């Protein structure tokens, strides 16, 4: 019946767009908060570049590398690189 | 003679005339203070004749000249309808006496012998009608904008928005709606008027006398013009 | 900016008052013009608060922004985000900086000049207010779409902005032909106008005295559109979407009757069963 359909449809639509909005916001706000923790803009590019250099010599996946810039006590900046090497016994 | 270095020509000038209604110098000074304060620049170095018709026999001519000059008027001479003897005396004292070109008989009968007339008119400074040129503004005058027509009338072809301010030393004409503030006769011109096609102003003012919106109820939302009667603003229907 | 005029038409979407629908309208009009085949770039002129990218649905693809380009940290090509739905539309996102001196007439002029070489329309989404971002957005405009709600403070602020457009723009400073002004009335509710509760189109036109570009009815579709990151003009079923479509046609020179000015009178039966 149209009446029931009307109500069901309306509710569905509302749930859909609101939840989509929430999803988008969660991602973008988290991303921006991350930026606000003063990770410089170049980090993603830096990570990419380092991975490409590593790939010339060893097998690494995107997740093998993490790059972090920490500001300690005001003046001290520490660039931290974590490279996870695969167990050589396991192929690829 | 041809090629003379000088020439005498008869020329009429319009001069302001200060009519004295009392011989009490203290009162005259008090009123001069008030009047000049309304628009000091307007009166600065203005050439002035002093009409002593009312007070001829009882006044100290030298003291009057000194008093008038104290307020930065340029003293020209005395005038008024007085008898021959008085005129002779004035000239003997070294002052110029000039007959007015017209004798205004109507004024004579209307005037009384009061020493003090109404508060606002104790010293009757007659100012001849000022002719201003027009400053024409085409287009809307928007909120936050201000237009000042210095020594001119202001004609606005467009509307004046709420939050806008228009000022003129002369009259103000708005061919449109007046919703902002309009200030006419800004430098003391008492006869300035404000005309508009639709009165919805926040404030109107003529020579310092102002109305807020609440006083404009009578002609609110219609074509109206505003002028001064004495020191009271009055609105009238325009068309 | 040099004397050689860029061929692009620069349109500022401004209002004075905040929250009246500038970004919603910029997005809708940008997509609408692009769908008609024109090359359009949308620039978010806010300094510090980014909005246009969210409404356009490209927030996750922002790498570089307007100020990065101005500072030479990125080229325009790197910063411009091509729309996934309409390829002739690009977005230049706002900077997250709080430095209000980041934008000035010279550096903004250079960017606009470069954009003018590749785009037909440059749509400048102005922030609210009359500070740096808003003044920069209107400075180079050829046309202005003054977005106004039928509500007293919005009308007053729009009037103020109109004053700025006629005195603080480049065209005003150089004595060129004035900016072409358009009134875009948004969040219009014919029902409330009929009840005497809301300013009518005539009321607003009377006070602002500029030509009417469009009337966008208050619509639930607008919220749904921003939730989804899909400019409302793409919701072709919605009244707001249709109204924006009319705006596009009028901008491009067509004469279109104004719709959605009169409250629809739905009978109670059709309201229950119509769906």
Coordinates of C-alpha atoms in Angstrom, one line a residue:
Chain A
X1 CA 0.0 0.0 0.0
X2 CA 1.3 3.4 -1.0
X3 CA 0.9 4.8 2.5
X4 CA 3.1 2.2 4.1
X5 CA 5.6 2.4 1.2
X6 CA 5.7 6.2 1.7
X7 CA 6.7 5.9 5.3
X8 CA 9.2 3.1 4.8
X9 CA 10.8 4.8 1.8
X10 CA 11.1 8.1 3.5
X11 CA 12.8 6.5 6.6
X12 CA 15.2 4.5 4.4
X13 CA 16.3 7.6 2.5
X14 CA 16.9 9.6 5.6
X15 CA 18.9 6.8 7.2
X16 CA 20.9 6.5 4.1
X17 CA 22.0 10.0 3.5
X18 CA 22.6 10.8 7.2
X19 CA 24.7 7.7 7.6
X20 CA 26.6 8.5 4.5
X21 CA 27.3 12.0 5.8
X22 CA 28.4 10.5 9.1
X23 CA 30.8 8.2 7.4
X24 CA 32.3 10.9 5.3
X25 CA 32.7 13.1 8.2
X26 CA 34.4 10.5 10.3
X27 CA 37.0 10.0 7.7
X28 CA 37.6 13.6 6.9
X29 CA 37.6 14.8 10.5
X30 CA 40.0 12.1 11.5
X31 CA 42.2 13.0 8.6
X32 CA 42.2 16.6 9.5
X33 CA 42.8 16.0 13.2
X34 CA 45.8 13.9 12.2
X35 CA 47.0 16.9 10.2
X36 CA 46.5 19.1 13.2
X37 CA 48.8 16.9 15.2
X38 CA 51.4 18.6 13.1
X39 CA 52.3 15.9 10.6
X40 CA 53.8 17.9 7.8
X41 CA 52.3 17.8 4.4
X42 CA 55.2 16.1 2.8
X43 CA 54.9 12.9 4.9
X44 CA 52.7 10.9 2.5
X45 CA 55.0 11.8 -0.4
X46 CA 58.1 11.0 1.6
X47 CA 56.7 7.6 2.6
X48 CA 55.9 6.9 -1.1
X49 CA 59.4 7.9 -2.2
X50 CA 61.2 5.8 0.5
X51 CA 59.0 2.8 -0.4
X52 CA 60.1 3.2 -4.0
X53 CA 63.7 3.2 -3.1
X54 CA 63.4 0.2 -0.9
X55 CA 61.5 -1.7 -3.6
X56 CA 64.6 -1.5 -5.8
X57 CA 66.4 -3.7 -3.4
X58 CA 64.0 -5.7 -1.3
X59 CA 60.4 -6.7 -1.4
X60 CA 58.2 -4.5 0.7
X61 CA 54.5 -3.8 0.7
X62 CA 52.8 -0.6 1.5
X63 CA 52.2 -1.6 5.0
X64 CA 55.9 -2.4 5.6
X65 CA 56.8 1.2 6.1
X66 CA 55.6 3.7 8.6
X67 CA 56.9 7.3 8.8
X68 CA 56.2 9.6 11.8
X69 CA 57.4 13.1 12.7
X70 CA 57.4 13.8 16.4
X71 CA 57.9 17.2 18.0
X72 CA 59.5 16.7 21.3
X73 CA 59.9 19.5 23.8
X74 CA 59.4 22.2 21.4
X75 CA 62.6 22.4 19.4
X76 CA 63.5 18.7 18.9
X77 CA 62.0 17.0 15.8
X78 CA 62.3 13.3 15.5
X79 CA 61.6 11.6 12.2
X80 CA 60.9 8.0 12.9
X81 CA 61.0 5.3 10.2
X82 CA 59.8 1.8 10.8
X83 CA 60.6 -0.7 8.1
X84 CA 59.3 -4.2 8.5
X85 CA 61.3 -6.7 6.5
X86 CA 59.8 -9.9 5.3
X87 CA 61.1 -13.2 6.6
X88 CA 63.5 -14.3 3.9
X89 CA 62.5 -17.8 4.2
X90 CA 59.0 -17.0 3.0
X91 CA 58.8 -16.4 -0.7
X92 CA 57.5 -13.0 -1.7
Chain B
X1 CA 38.5 108.6 -19.3
X2 CA 39.9 105.7 -21.3
X3 CA 42.7 103.7 -19.7
X4 CA 42.1 105.0 -16.2
X5 CA 43.6 102.8 -13.4
X6 CA 40.4 102.7 -11.4
X7 CA 36.7 102.7 -11.9
X8 CA 33.8 103.3 -9.7
X9 CA 30.8 101.2 -10.3
X10 CA 27.5 100.9 -8.5
X11 CA 27.0 97.3 -7.5
X12 CA 24.5 95.7 -5.1
X13 CA 25.6 93.2 -2.6
X14 CA 23.5 91.1 -0.3
X15 CA 24.6 91.8 3.2
X16 CA 23.6 90.2 6.4
X17 CA 21.9 92.6 8.8
X18 CA 21.9 92.2 12.5
X19 CA 18.8 93.7 14.0
X20 CA 19.2 94.8 17.6
X21 CA 16.1 94.5 19.8
X22 CA 17.7 95.7 23.0
X23 CA 20.4 98.0 24.0
X24 CA 21.6 95.7 26.8
X25 CA 25.0 94.6 25.5
X26 CA 25.1 91.7 27.9
X27 CA 22.0 90.2 26.4
X28 CA 23.2 90.9 22.9
X29 CA 26.4 89.2 23.6
X30 CA 24.7 86.2 25.2
X31 CA 22.5 85.7 22.1
X32 CA 25.4 86.2 19.7
X33 CA 27.3 83.4 21.5
X34 CA 24.4 81.0 21.0
X35 CA 23.8 81.9 17.4
X36 CA 27.4 81.9 16.3
X37 CA 28.0 78.6 18.1
X38 CA 25.4 76.9 15.8
X39 CA 27.6 77.4 12.8
X40 CA 30.9 79.2 13.6
X41 CA 32.5 78.8 10.2
X42 CA 29.4 80.1 8.5
X43 CA 29.7 83.5 10.3
X44 CA 33.4 83.9 10.1
X45 CA 34.4 87.3 8.6
X46 CA 30.9 87.8 7.3
X47 CA 30.4 91.5 6.5
X48 CA 27.5 92.8 8.7
X49 CA 25.4 95.8 8.9
X50 CA 23.8 96.6 12.3
X51 CA 20.2 97.8 12.3
X52 CA 19.7 100.1 15.3
X53 CA 16.2 101.2 14.5
X54 CA 14.8 99.8 17.7
X55 CA 17.5 101.1 20.0
X56 CA 18.9 104.2 18.3
X57 CA 18.9 106.6 21.2
X58 CA 20.0 104.3 23.9
X59 CA 22.9 102.4 22.3
X60 CA 26.6 102.9 22.5
X61 CA 27.7 102.7 18.9
X62 CA 31.4 102.1 19.6
X63 CA 30.6 99.3 22.0
X64 CA 28.3 97.6 19.4
X65 CA 31.1 97.7 16.8
X66 CA 33.6 96.2 19.2
X67 CA 31.1 93.5 20.3
X68 CA 30.3 92.5 16.7
X69 CA 34.0 92.3 15.8
X70 CA 34.6 90.2 18.9
X71 CA 32.6 87.5 17.1
X72 CA 34.7 87.8 14.0
X73 CA 32.1 89.6 11.9
X74 CA 33.4 92.3 9.6
X75 CA 31.6 95.5 10.7
X76 CA 30.5 97.6 7.8
X77 CA 28.2 100.2 9.3
X78 CA 24.8 101.0 10.8
X79 CA 21.4 101.0 9.1
X80 CA 17.7 101.3 10.0
X81 CA 15.0 103.8 9.7
X82 CA 16.1 106.6 12.2
X83 CA 15.9 110.3 12.2
X84 CA 18.3 112.7 10.6
X85 CA 19.8 113.8 13.9
X86 CA 20.8 110.2 14.9
X87 CA 22.3 109.6 11.4
X88 CA 24.3 112.8 11.7
X89 CA 25.6 111.7 15.1
X90 CA 26.6 108.3 13.9
X91 CA 28.6 109.8 11.0
X92 CA 30.3 112.3 13.3
X93 CA 31.4 109.3 15.4
X94 CA 33.2 108.0 12.3
X95 CA 30.8 105.2 11.4
X96 CA 29.2 104.5 8.1
X97 CA 25.4 104.7 7.9
X98 CA 23.6 103.2 5.0
X99 CA 19.9 103.5 4.2
X100 CA 18.2 100.2 3.4
X101 CA 17.1 100.3 -0.2
X102 CA 13.5 99.3 0.8
X103 CA 11.7 100.3 3.9
X104 CA 9.9 97.3 5.1
X105 CA 6.8 98.9 6.6
X106 CA 5.1 95.6 7.4
X107 CA 7.9 94.6 9.7
X108 CA 7.7 97.9 11.6
X109 CA 4.1 97.4 12.6
X110 CA 4.5 93.8 13.5
X111 CA 7.4 94.4 15.8
X112 CA 6.8 95.2 19.4
X113 CA 8.8 97.0 22.0
X114 CA 9.8 94.0 24.0
X115 CA 13.3 93.9 25.2
X116 CA 13.5 90.1 25.0
X117 CA 11.7 88.3 22.3
X118 CA 11.3 84.5 22.1
X119 CA 14.2 82.3 23.2
X120 CA 15.3 81.3 19.7
X121 CA 15.0 84.7 18.1
X122 CA 16.5 87.2 20.5
X123 CA 19.0 88.2 18.0
X124 CA 17.5 88.2 14.6
X125 CA 20.3 87.5 12.2
X126 CA 18.7 87.8 8.8
X127 CA 20.4 85.6 6.3
X128 CA 19.6 86.1 2.7
X129 CA 18.5 83.0 0.8
X130 CA 21.4 80.8 0.0
X131 CA 21.5 79.3 -3.4
X132 CA 23.3 75.9 -3.6
X133 CA 24.3 74.0 -6.7
X134 CA 23.1 70.4 -7.0
X135 CA 25.1 67.3 -6.4
X136 CA 23.4 64.5 -8.3
X137 CA 23.9 60.8 -7.3
X138 CA 22.6 58.2 -9.7
X139 CA 22.0 54.8 -8.3
X140 CA 21.2 53.2 -5.0
X141 CA 23.0 54.3 -1.8
X142 CA 23.7 51.1 0.1
X143 CA 23.9 50.2 3.7
X144 CA 27.2 51.4 5.1
X145 CA 27.8 54.0 2.4
X146 CA 27.8 57.8 3.1
X147 CA 27.4 60.7 0.6
X148 CA 28.1 64.3 1.6
X149 CA 27.1 67.2 -0.6
X150 CA 29.3 69.9 0.8
X151 CA 28.0 73.4 0.0
X152 CA 25.4 71.8 -2.3
X153 CA 22.0 70.3 -2.5
X154 CA 21.9 66.5 -2.8
X155 CA 19.7 64.8 -5.4
X156 CA 19.6 61.0 -5.3
X157 CA 18.1 59.2 -8.3
X158 CA 17.6 55.9 -6.6
X159 CA 16.8 54.7 -3.1
X160 CA 18.7 55.1 0.1
X161 CA 19.0 51.8 2.0
X162 CA 18.7 51.4 5.8
X163 CA 22.1 51.8 7.2
X164 CA 23.2 54.4 4.7
X165 CA 23.7 58.1 5.4
X166 CA 23.2 61.1 3.1
X167 CA 24.3 64.6 4.2
X168 CA 23.9 67.9 2.4
X169 CA 24.5 71.5 3.4
X170 CA 21.5 72.4 1.3
X171 CA 18.3 70.4 0.5
X172 CA 18.0 66.7 0.0
X173 CA 15.8 65.2 -2.7
X174 CA 15.4 61.4 -3.0
X175 CA 13.7 60.1 -6.1
X176 CA 13.1 56.7 -4.5
X177 CA 12.7 55.4 -1.0
X178 CA 14.5 57.0 1.9
X179 CA 15.2 54.3 4.4
X180 CA 18.5 55.4 5.9
X181 CA 19.6 58.7 7.6
X182 CA 19.2 62.1 5.9
X183 CA 20.9 65.2 7.3
X184 CA 20.1 68.5 5.5
X185 CA 21.3 72.0 6.3
X186 CA 24.3 70.4 7.8
X187 CA 26.2 73.6 8.3
X188 CA 23.4 75.6 9.7
X189 CA 21.0 76.3 6.8
X190 CA 17.7 76.5 8.6
X191 CA 15.6 76.6 5.4
X192 CA 16.9 73.3 4.1
X193 CA 14.3 70.7 3.3
X194 CA 14.2 67.0 2.7
X195 CA 12.0 65.5 -0.1
X196 CA 11.5 61.8 -0.9
X197 CA 9.1 59.6 -2.7
X198 CA 8.7 57.1 0.1
X199 CA 9.4 58.1 3.7
X200 CA 10.8 55.2 5.7
X201 CA 13.8 56.9 7.2
X202 CA 15.8 55.9 10.3
X203 CA 16.5 59.5 11.0
X204 CA 16.0 62.9 9.4
X205 CA 17.7 66.1 10.5
X206 CA 17.6 69.7 9.4
X207 CA 20.1 72.1 10.9
X208 CA 20.6 69.9 13.9
X209 CA 16.9 69.3 14.6
X210 CA 16.1 65.7 14.1
X211 CA 13.4 63.1 14.1
X212 CA 13.7 59.3 14.5
X213 CA 11.3 56.9 12.7
X214 CA 8.7 57.1 15.5
X215 CA 8.1 60.7 14.8
X216 CA 7.4 60.1 11.1
X217 CA 4.2 58.2 11.6
X218 CA 2.0 60.7 9.9
X219 CA 3.5 60.4 6.4
X220 CA 5.4 57.1 6.9
X221 CA 5.4 55.1 3.6
X222 CA 4.2 58.0 1.4
X223 CA 5.8 60.7 -0.6
X224 CA 6.7 63.5 1.8
X225 CA 8.8 66.5 2.5
X226 CA 10.2 67.6 5.7
X227 CA 11.0 71.2 6.8
X228 CA 11.5 73.3 9.8
X229 CA 8.9 75.6 11.3
X230 CA 10.8 77.5 13.9
X231 CA 12.8 74.8 15.6
X232 CA 10.1 72.1 15.0
X233 CA 10.3 69.6 12.2
X234 CA 7.2 69.2 10.2
X235 CA 6.3 66.6 7.5
X236 CA 4.0 67.4 4.7
X237 CA 2.5 65.3 1.9
X238 CA 4.4 65.6 -1.3
X239 CA 1.9 64.7 -4.0
Chain C
X1 CA 46.9 41.7 -13.4
X2 CA 47.8 42.7 -17.0
X3 CA 45.6 44.7 -19.2
X4 CA 44.9 41.6 -21.4
X5 CA 41.5 40.5 -20.2
X6 CA 41.2 36.8 -19.7
X7 CA 38.4 35.2 -21.7
X8 CA 36.9 33.6 -18.7
X9 CA 33.9 35.1 -17.0
X10 CA 34.5 35.6 -13.3
X11 CA 31.4 35.2 -11.2
X12 CA 31.4 35.7 -7.4
X13 CA 28.8 34.1 -5.3
X14 CA 28.5 36.3 -2.2
X15 CA 26.0 37.4 0.4
X16 CA 27.5 39.1 3.4
X17 CA 25.4 37.0 5.8
X18 CA 26.6 33.5 6.6
X19 CA 24.6 30.3 6.1
X20 CA 22.3 31.5 3.4
X21 CA 23.4 29.1 0.7
X22 CA 26.5 30.5 -1.1
X23 CA 28.4 27.2 -1.2
X24 CA 25.3 25.2 -2.0
X25 CA 24.6 27.6 -4.8
X26 CA 28.2 27.7 -6.0
X27 CA 28.3 24.0 -6.2
X28 CA 24.9 23.7 -8.0
X29 CA 25.6 26.4 -10.5
X30 CA 29.2 25.2 -11.1
X31 CA 27.9 21.7 -12.0
X32 CA 25.0 23.1 -13.9
X33 CA 27.2 25.3 -16.2
X34 CA 29.6 22.4 -16.7
X35 CA 26.8 20.0 -17.6
X36 CA 25.9 22.5 -20.4
X37 CA 29.4 21.9 -21.8
X38 CA 31.3 24.9 -20.4
X39 CA 34.7 24.6 -18.7
X40 CA 34.1 25.7 -15.1
X41 CA 36.4 26.1 -12.1
X42 CA 35.1 26.5 -8.6
X43 CA 37.3 28.4 -6.1
X44 CA 36.7 28.3 -2.4
X45 CA 37.8 31.7 -1.1
X46 CA 37.5 31.0 2.5
X47 CA 40.7 31.5 4.5
X48 CA 40.8 28.8 7.2
X49 CA 37.5 26.9 6.8
X50 CA 37.1 24.6 3.9
X51 CA 33.5 23.9 2.8
X52 CA 33.2 23.7 -1.0
X53 CA 35.1 20.4 -1.1
X54 CA 32.7 18.8 1.2
X55 CA 29.6 20.0 -0.7
X56 CA 31.2 18.8 -3.9
X57 CA 32.0 15.5 -2.4
X58 CA 35.8 15.7 -3.2
X59 CA 37.0 16.2 0.3
X60 CA 39.2 13.1 0.3
X61 CA 41.0 14.2 -2.8
X62 CA 42.4 17.5 -1.5
X63 CA 46.1 17.5 -1.6
X64 CA 47.0 21.1 -2.3
X65 CA 44.9 24.2 -1.9
X66 CA 44.6 27.8 -3.1
X67 CA 47.3 29.1 -0.7
X68 CA 49.7 26.3 -1.7
X69 CA 49.4 27.5 -5.3
X70 CA 49.8 31.2 -4.3
X71 CA 52.9 30.4 -2.3
X72 CA 54.4 28.4 -5.2
X73 CA 54.3 25.2 -3.2
X74 CA 52.1 23.5 -5.9
X75 CA 51.1 24.2 -9.4
X76 CA 47.5 24.8 -10.4
X77 CA 47.4 21.4 -12.0
X78 CA 48.4 19.7 -8.8
X79 CA 45.9 21.6 -6.7
X80 CA 42.8 21.5 -9.0
X81 CA 40.5 18.6 -8.4
X82 CA 38.6 17.3 -11.4
X83 CA 35.1 16.4 -10.7
X84 CA 34.3 12.7 -11.1
X85 CA 30.8 13.3 -12.5
X86 CA 31.5 16.2 -15.0
X87 CA 35.0 16.3 -16.4
X88 CA 34.8 20.0 -17.5
X89 CA 34.4 21.0 -13.8
X90 CA 37.4 21.5 -11.4
X91 CA 37.6 22.6 -7.8
X92 CA 40.3 24.6 -6.2
X93 CA 39.9 24.0 -2.4
X94 CA 40.4 26.6 0.3
X95 CA 43.4 26.8 2.5
X96 CA 43.3 25.7 6.1
X97 CA 45.6 28.6 7.1
X98 CA 44.4 31.3 9.4
X99 CA 46.6 33.9 7.9
X100 CA 44.3 36.5 6.4
X101 CA 47.2 38.1 4.6
X102 CA 47.8 35.0 2.6
X103 CA 45.6 36.4 -0.2
X104 CA 46.2 39.8 -1.8
X105 CA 45.1 41.5 -5.1
X106 CA 48.3 40.7 -6.9
X107 CA 48.7 37.0 -6.1
X108 CA 45.0 36.3 -6.5
X109 CA 45.0 38.2 -9.8
X110 CA 47.8 36.0 -11.1
X111 CA 46.0 32.8 -10.3
X112 CA 42.8 34.0 -11.9
X113 CA 44.7 35.1 -15.0
X114 CA 46.2 31.6 -15.4
X115 CA 42.9 29.9 -14.8
X116 CA 41.3 32.2 -17.4
X117 CA 43.4 30.6 -20.0
X118 CA 41.8 27.2 -19.7
X119 CA 38.3 27.9 -18.2
X120 CA 35.1 29.6 -19.5
X121 CA 33.7 30.4 -16.1
X122 CA 35.5 31.0 -12.8
X123 CA 33.1 30.7 -10.0
X124 CA 34.3 32.3 -6.7
X125 CA 32.6 30.9 -3.6
X126 CA 32.9 33.8 -1.1
X127 CA 33.0 33.3 2.6
X128 CA 30.6 35.2 4.8
X129 CA 31.4 38.7 6.1
X130 CA 33.3 41.6 4.6
X131 CA 36.9 40.7 5.5
X132 CA 39.8 39.6 3.4
X133 CA 38.4 36.4 1.9
X134 CA 35.1 38.0 0.9
X135 CA 36.8 41.1 -0.5
X136 CA 39.3 39.1 -2.5
X137 CA 36.5 36.9 -3.9
X138 CA 34.6 39.9 -5.2
X139 CA 37.5 42.1 -6.4
X140 CA 38.0 40.6 -9.9
X141 CA 34.3 39.7 -10.5
X142 CA 32.5 40.5 -13.7
X143 CA 29.2 39.3 -12.3
X144 CA 27.9 38.8 -8.8
X145 CA 25.3 36.4 -7.5
X146 CA 24.1 37.9 -4.3
X147 CA 22.6 35.1 -2.3
X148 CA 19.9 36.3 0.1
X149 CA 17.4 34.7 2.5
X150 CA 14.0 36.4 2.8
X151 CA 14.9 37.5 6.3
X152 CA 15.8 41.0 7.6
X153 CA 19.5 40.6 8.6
X154 CA 20.3 38.7 5.4
X155 CA 18.7 41.4 3.3
X156 CA 20.6 44.1 5.2
X157 CA 23.9 42.3 4.8
X158 CA 23.2 41.7 1.1
X159 CA 22.7 45.4 0.7
X160 CA 26.0 46.1 2.4
X161 CA 27.8 43.6 0.0
X162 CA 26.1 45.4 -2.9
X163 CA 27.7 48.6 -1.7
X164 CA 31.1 46.9 -1.6
X165 CA 30.6 45.5 -5.1
X166 CA 29.9 49.0 -6.5
X167 CA 32.8 50.6 -4.7
X168 CA 35.6 48.2 -3.7
X169 CA 35.8 46.0 -6.8
X170 CA 38.4 46.3 -9.5
X171 CA 35.8 47.4 -12.0
X172 CA 34.7 50.2 -9.6
X173 CA 38.3 51.3 -8.9
X174 CA 39.2 51.5 -12.6
X175 CA 35.9 53.0 -13.6
X176 CA 35.0 50.1 -15.9
X177 CA 31.5 48.8 -16.6
X178 CA 30.0 47.9 -13.2
X179 CA 29.7 44.3 -12.0
X180 CA 26.5 42.7 -13.3
X181 CA 24.5 42.0 -10.1
X182 CA 22.0 39.2 -9.7
X183 CA 19.7 38.4 -6.8
X184 CA 19.4 34.8 -5.8
X185 CA 16.7 34.3 -3.2
X186 CA 17.2 31.1 -1.3
X187 CA 15.2 29.2 1.4
X188 CA 12.0 30.7 0.1
X189 CA 8.8 29.3 1.6
X190 CA 5.7 30.4 -0.4
X191 CA 3.4 29.1 2.3
X192 CA 5.0 31.4 4.9
X193 CA 5.0 34.3 2.5
X194 CA 1.2 33.8 2.0
X195 CA 0.7 33.7 5.7
X196 CA 2.5 37.0 5.9
X197 CA 5.3 35.6 8.0
X198 CA 8.1 35.9 5.4
X199 CA 9.3 38.6 3.2
X200 CA 8.1 38.1 -0.3
X201 CA 10.1 38.2 -3.5
X202 CA 8.7 41.7 -4.2
X203 CA 9.7 42.9 -0.8
X204 CA 13.3 41.8 -1.2
X205 CA 13.5 43.1 -4.8
X206 CA 12.1 46.5 -3.7
X207 CA 14.8 46.9 -1.0
X208 CA 17.8 45.5 -3.0
X209 CA 16.7 46.8 -6.4
X210 CA 18.8 44.3 -8.5
X211 CA 17.5 41.9 -11.2
X212 CA 16.2 38.5 -9.9
X213 CA 18.2 35.5 -11.0
X214 CA 16.3 32.8 -9.2
X215 CA 14.2 31.8 -6.3
X216 CA 15.2 28.5 -4.6
X217 CA 12.5 27.0 -2.4
X218 CA 13.3 25.7 1.1
X219 CA 13.9 22.1 0.4
X220 CA 14.9 18.9 2.2
X221 CA 16.8 18.0 -0.9
X222 CA 19.6 20.5 0.1
X223 CA 20.5 18.7 3.3
X224 CA 20.5 15.4 1.5
X225 CA 22.7 16.8 -1.2
X226 CA 25.3 18.0 1.2
X227 CA 25.2 14.8 3.2
X228 CA 25.9 12.8 0.1
X229 CA 28.4 15.3 -1.4
X230 CA 26.2 15.5 -4.5
X231 CA 25.3 19.1 -5.5
X232 CA 21.5 19.5 -5.4
X233 CA 21.1 20.4 -9.0
X234 CA 21.9 16.7 -9.7
X235 CA 18.7 15.8 -7.8
X236 CA 16.5 16.5 -10.8
X237 CA 13.3 15.4 -9.1
X238 CA 13.7 18.0 -6.3
X239 CA 12.2 21.5 -6.4
X240 CA 15.5 23.0 -5.4
X241 CA 17.3 21.1 -8.1
X242 CA 14.8 22.3 -10.7
X243 CA 15.0 25.8 -9.5
X244 CA 18.8 25.8 -9.8
X245 CA 18.4 24.4 -13.3
X246 CA 16.3 27.5 -14.1
X247 CA 19.1 29.7 -12.7
X248 CA 21.5 28.1 -15.1
X249 CA 19.2 28.8 -18.1
X250 CA 18.8 32.4 -17.0
X251 CA 22.5 32.9 -16.5
X252 CA 23.0 31.7 -20.0
X253 CA 20.5 34.2 -21.4
X254 CA 17.3 32.4 -21.6
X255 CA 14.0 33.9 -20.2
X256 CA 12.5 31.4 -17.9
X257 CA 9.3 31.8 -15.8
X258 CA 9.8 31.7 -12.1
X259 CA 8.6 28.5 -10.5
X260 CA 8.0 27.5 -6.8
X261 CA 6.7 31.0 -5.9
X262 CA 3.2 29.7 -5.0
X263 CA 2.5 27.2 -2.2
X264 CA 1.3 23.9 -3.6
X265 CA -2.1 23.0 -2.4
X266 CA -2.2 19.3 -2.1
X267 CA -5.4 17.7 -1.1
X268 CA -5.2 15.5 2.0
X269 CA -5.9 12.4 0.1
X270 CA -3.1 12.9 -2.4
X271 CA -0.8 13.8 0.5
X272 CA -1.4 10.4 2.2
X273 CA -1.6 8.3 -0.9
X274 CA 0.5 10.2 -3.3
X275 CA 3.9 9.3 -1.8

